[in-house]
C-alpha cells in the first residue's frame, strides 16, 4: 500500500457504512427496540395510558449485585461513544475540538447548558402533561430503584451517561458524518431529531414529539456553535431533575405522568 492510499480521503460509501454500524451498536438499535415496544403496548389489552414505561429499574434483589449491574450498564453504554470518537480521530484535527467536548470554555458551557435545560424543560413538562391528558403516553416511571444508599448517585451517573451517549452520538457524531456525506442541513436536522424521538417511542407518542423537537433545537445549537458540551450539561440537568426528583419527592406529585 502506498503513502497516497493511506492518506486519501475516506470514500462516502465507507463513511455511510461506518455511520450505520455506529448507530446499529447504539441508539439506532434502541430505536428499533422502542418501535417494537410501542407496537407491543398498542396491541396489548388496555389503552396506552394505562401501561407503564419504567426507567432505571432494579436488576437484582441483592443490593450489591444490583449496584454492580447498574455500574456495568453505565460503563458499557458509553463504549459506542468511545468508538465514535475513535473513528472521528481519523479525520484531520482533534476529535474533542471537532465535537466541542473539550474543557476550553467551562463557564460558557455551563451557562449555556443551564439555559438550554430551562428552554427545553419547562415546555417539556407542559407537553408531558398534555400527552397524559390525551392518553398518548404510557405512565412514566423515571426511577424504579429500591430505597438503598447508592440509588441517588447511580441515578446521577445514569443521567450523565444518557447525556454523553445521546449528545455525542445523535448530535456531534451523526451531524458531522451526515454533513461529510453532503446531506443538506434540513435533512441532517430531521435525521437527528427523528432518531432522538424514535428511541423514546417506548414512552409513547408524546415523548416522540417532545424529544424530536428537542433534537431540532440541539441540532441547530450544534450547527451554530460546534460544541456538544453545553448539550451534555443541559441533558444531564434535565435527567437528574427527572430521575432524582422522582426518587426523592412524594409519589403523588407525579401522578400526572
mmCIF file of N, CA and C in Angstrom, residues 91-140:
data_model
loop_
_atom_site.group_PDB
_atom_site.id
_atom_site.type_symbol
_atom_site.label_atom_id
_atom_site.label_comp_id
_atom_site.label_asym_id
_atom_site.label_seq_id
_atom_site.Cartn_x
_atom_site.Cartn_y
_atom_site.Cartn_z
ATOM 1 N N UNK A 91 -10.151 11.703 11.075
ATOM 2 C CA UNK A 91 -10.300 12.954 10.331
ATOM 3 C C UNK A 91 -9.231 13.948 10.765
ATOM 4 N N UNK A 92 -8.945 14.939 9.949
ATOM 5 C CA UNK A 92 -7.993 15.975 10.365
ATOM 6 C C UNK A 92 -8.481 16.711 11.617
ATOM 7 N N UNK A 93 -7.546 17.017 12.510
ATOM 8 C CA UNK A 93 -7.901 17.756 13.716
ATOM 9 C C UNK A 93 -8.205 16.855 14.895
ATOM 10 N N UNK A 94 -8.334 17.464 16.050
ATOM 11 C CA UNK A 94 -8.612 16.767 17.292
ATOM 12 C C UNK A 94 -10.110 16.485 17.396
ATOM 13 N N UNK A 95 -10.534 15.225 17.590
ATOM 14 C CA UNK A 95 -11.975 14.932 17.661
ATOM 15 C C UNK A 95 -12.667 15.635 18.829
ATOM 16 N N UNK A 96 -11.927 15.877 19.915
ATOM 17 C CA UNK A 96 -12.517 16.609 21.031
ATOM 18 C C UNK A 96 -12.928 18.008 20.631
ATOM 19 N N UNK A 97 -12.091 18.653 19.833
ATOM 20 C CA UNK A 97 -12.429 20.001 19.345
ATOM 21 C C UNK A 97 -13.472 19.939 18.236
ATOM 22 N N UNK A 98 -13.420 18.902 17.419
ATOM 23 C CA UNK A 98 -14.430 18.739 16.375
ATOM 24 C C UNK A 98 -15.822 18.646 16.981
ATOM 25 N N UNK A 99 -15.938 17.872 18.059
ATOM 26 C CA UNK A 99 -17.231 17.694 18.722
ATOM 27 C C UNK A 99 -17.550 18.809 19.715
ATOM 28 N N UNK A 100 -16.519 19.531 20.143
ATOM 29 C CA UNK A 100 -16.749 20.538 21.171
ATOM 30 C C UNK A 100 -17.019 19.921 22.529
ATOM 31 N N UNK A 101 -16.247 18.886 22.874
ATOM 32 C CA UNK A 101 -16.403 18.242 24.182
ATOM 33 C C UNK A 101 -15.163 18.444 25.048
ATOM 34 N N UNK A 102 -14.346 19.430 24.689
ATOM 35 C CA UNK A 102 -13.169 19.741 25.499
ATOM 36 C C UNK A 102 -13.567 20.678 26.637
ATOM 37 N N UNK A 103 -12.595 21.029 27.464
ATOM 38 C CA UNK A 103 -12.863 21.868 28.640
ATOM 39 C C UNK A 103 -12.315 23.278 28.465
ATOM 40 N N UNK A 104 -12.297 23.765 27.233
ATOM 41 C CA UNK A 104 -11.743 25.100 26.992
ATOM 42 C C UNK A 104 -12.658 26.213 27.496
ATOM 43 N N UNK A 105 -13.968 25.953 27.573
ATOM 44 C CA UNK A 105 -14.931 27.004 27.922
ATOM 45 C C UNK A 105 -15.898 26.519 29.004
ATOM 46 N N UNK A 106 -15.402 26.176 30.167
ATOM 47 C CA UNK A 106 -16.290 25.591 31.181
ATOM 48 C C UNK A 106 -17.415 26.518 31.626
ATOM 49 N N UNK A 107 -17.088 27.791 31.869
ATOM 50 C CA UNK A 107 -18.114 28.716 32.323
ATOM 51 C C UNK A 107 -19.206 28.918 31.286
ATOM 52 N N UNK A 108 -18.798 29.131 30.054
ATOM 53 C CA UNK A 108 -19.757 29.322 28.968
ATOM 54 C C UNK A 108 -20.595 28.070 28.737
ATOM 55 N N UNK A 109 -19.955 26.901 28.763
ATOM 56 C CA UNK A 109 -20.680 25.648 28.542
ATOM 57 C C UNK A 109 -21.722 25.415 29.630
ATOM 58 N N UNK A 110 -21.359 25.686 30.887
ATOM 59 C CA UNK A 110 -22.307 25.507 31.987
ATOM 60 C C UNK A 110 -23.474 26.469 31.873
ATOM 61 N N UNK A 111 -23.173 27.729 31.567
ATOM 62 C CA UNK A 111 -24.229 28.735 31.474
ATOM 63 C C UNK A 111 -25.189 28.425 30.330
ATOM 64 N N UNK A 112 -24.628 28.110 29.163
ATOM 65 C CA UNK A 112 -25.485 27.820 28.022
ATOM 66 C C UNK A 112 -26.236 26.503 28.208
ATOM 67 N N UNK A 113 -25.585 25.536 28.881
ATOM 68 C CA UNK A 113 -26.273 24.282 29.161
ATOM 69 C C UNK A 113 -27.461 24.483 30.084
ATOM 70 N N UNK A 114 -27.289 25.304 31.128
ATOM 71 C CA UNK A 114 -28.388 25.594 32.048
ATOM 72 C C UNK A 114 -29.522 26.322 31.319
ATOM 73 N N UNK A 115 -29.155 27.249 30.429
ATOM 74 C CA UNK A 115 -30.176 27.949 29.662
ATOM 75 C C UNK A 115 -30.954 27.021 28.753
ATOM 76 N N UNK A 116 -30.247 26.100 28.096
ATOM 77 C CA UNK A 116 -30.922 25.126 27.241
ATOM 78 C C UNK A 116 -31.839 24.206 28.045
ATOM 79 N N UNK A 117 -31.388 23.827 29.239
ATOM 80 C CA UNK A 117 -32.206 22.965 30.094
ATOM 81 C C UNK A 117 -33.521 23.656 30.457
ATOM 82 N N UNK A 118 -33.450 24.945 30.776
ATOM 83 C CA UNK A 118 -34.664 25.700 31.080
ATOM 84 C C UNK A 118 -35.549 25.832 29.842
ATOM 85 N N UNK A 119 -34.923 26.099 28.692
ATOM 86 C CA UNK A 119 -35.665 26.264 27.444
ATOM 87 C C UNK A 119 -36.419 24.993 27.070
ATOM 88 N N UNK A 120 -35.786 23.844 27.270
ATOM 89 C CA UNK A 120 -36.399 22.565 26.912
ATOM 90 C C UNK A 120 -37.291 22.043 28.033
ATOM 91 N N UNK A 121 -36.846 22.193 29.291
ATOM 92 C CA UNK A 121 -37.513 21.545 30.411
ATOM 93 C C UNK A 121 -38.901 22.067 30.700
ATOM 94 N N UNK A 122 -39.071 23.373 30.725
ATOM 95 C CA UNK A 122 -40.371 23.937 31.101
ATOM 96 C C UNK A 122 -41.459 23.626 30.066
ATOM 97 N N UNK A 123 -41.224 23.872 28.774
ATOM 98 C CA UNK A 123 -42.235 23.449 27.790
ATOM 99 C C UNK A 123 -42.409 21.928 27.747
ATOM 100 N N UNK A 124 -41.320 21.203 28.051
ATOM 101 C CA UNK A 124 -41.406 19.747 28.056
ATOM 102 C C UNK A 124 -42.373 19.220 29.091
ATOM 103 N N UNK A 125 -42.397 19.855 30.265
ATOM 104 C CA UNK A 125 -43.355 19.462 31.306
ATOM 105 C C UNK A 125 -44.786 19.674 30.823
ATOM 106 N N UNK A 126 -45.010 20.802 30.154
ATOM 107 C CA UNK A 126 -46.350 21.080 29.627
ATOM 108 C C UNK A 126 -46.745 20.048 28.573
ATOM 109 N N UNK A 127 -45.791 19.661 27.727
ATOM 110 C CA UNK A 127 -46.078 18.668 26.697
ATOM 111 C C UNK A 127 -46.388 17.311 27.309
ATOM 112 N N UNK A 128 -45.622 16.916 28.351
ATOM 113 C CA UNK A 128 -45.894 15.643 29.009
ATOM 114 C C UNK A 128 -47.281 15.643 29.649
ATOM 115 N N UNK A 129 -47.650 16.777 30.244
ATOM 116 C CA UNK A 129 -48.984 16.884 30.850
ATOM 117 C C UNK A 129 -50.053 16.738 29.773
ATOM 118 N N UNK A 130 -49.876 17.446 28.643
ATOM 119 C CA UNK A 130 -50.855 17.364 27.559
ATOM 120 C C UNK A 130 -50.947 15.944 27.007
ATOM 121 N N UNK A 131 -49.790 15.289 26.845
ATOM 122 C CA UNK A 131 -49.787 13.917 26.333
ATOM 123 C C UNK A 131 -50.503 12.976 27.286
ATOM 124 N N UNK A 132 -50.333 13.206 28.602
ATOM 125 C CA UNK A 132 -51.019 12.382 29.595
ATOM 126 C C UNK A 132 -52.532 12.580 29.513
ATOM 127 N N UNK A 133 -52.955 13.830 29.329
ATOM 128 C CA UNK A 133 -54.387 14.099 29.233
ATOM 129 C C UNK A 133 -54.994 13.475 27.977
ATOM 130 N N UNK A 134 -54.224 13.451 26.909
ATOM 131 C CA UNK A 134 -54.707 12.884 25.651
ATOM 132 C C UNK A 134 -54.585 11.360 25.603
ATOM 133 N N UNK A 135 -53.851 10.802 26.550
ATOM 134 C CA UNK A 135 -53.691 9.352 26.590
ATOM 135 C C UNK A 135 -52.753 8.793 25.545
ATOM 136 N N UNK A 136 -51.793 9.619 25.060
ATOM 137 C CA UNK A 136 -50.878 9.163 24.012
ATOM 138 C C UNK A 136 -49.502 8.808 24.558
ATOM 139 N N UNK A 137 -49.364 8.816 25.869
ATOM 140 C CA UNK A 137 -48.130 8.380 26.524
ATOM 141 C C UNK A 137 -48.446 7.255 27.492
ATOM 142 N N UNK A 138 -47.477 6.373 27.676
ATOM 143 C CA UNK A 138 -47.580 5.409 28.772
ATOM 144 C C UNK A 138 -47.282 6.129 30.087
ATOM 145 N N UNK A 139 -47.671 5.529 31.206
ATOM 146 C CA UNK A 139 -47.344 6.085 32.508
ATOM 147 C C UNK A 139 -45.849 5.932 32.736
ATOM 148 N N UNK A 140 -45.163 7.057 32.949
ATOM 149 C CA UNK A 140 -43.705 7.053 33.021
ATOM 150 C C UNK A 140 -43.242 6.922 34.463
#
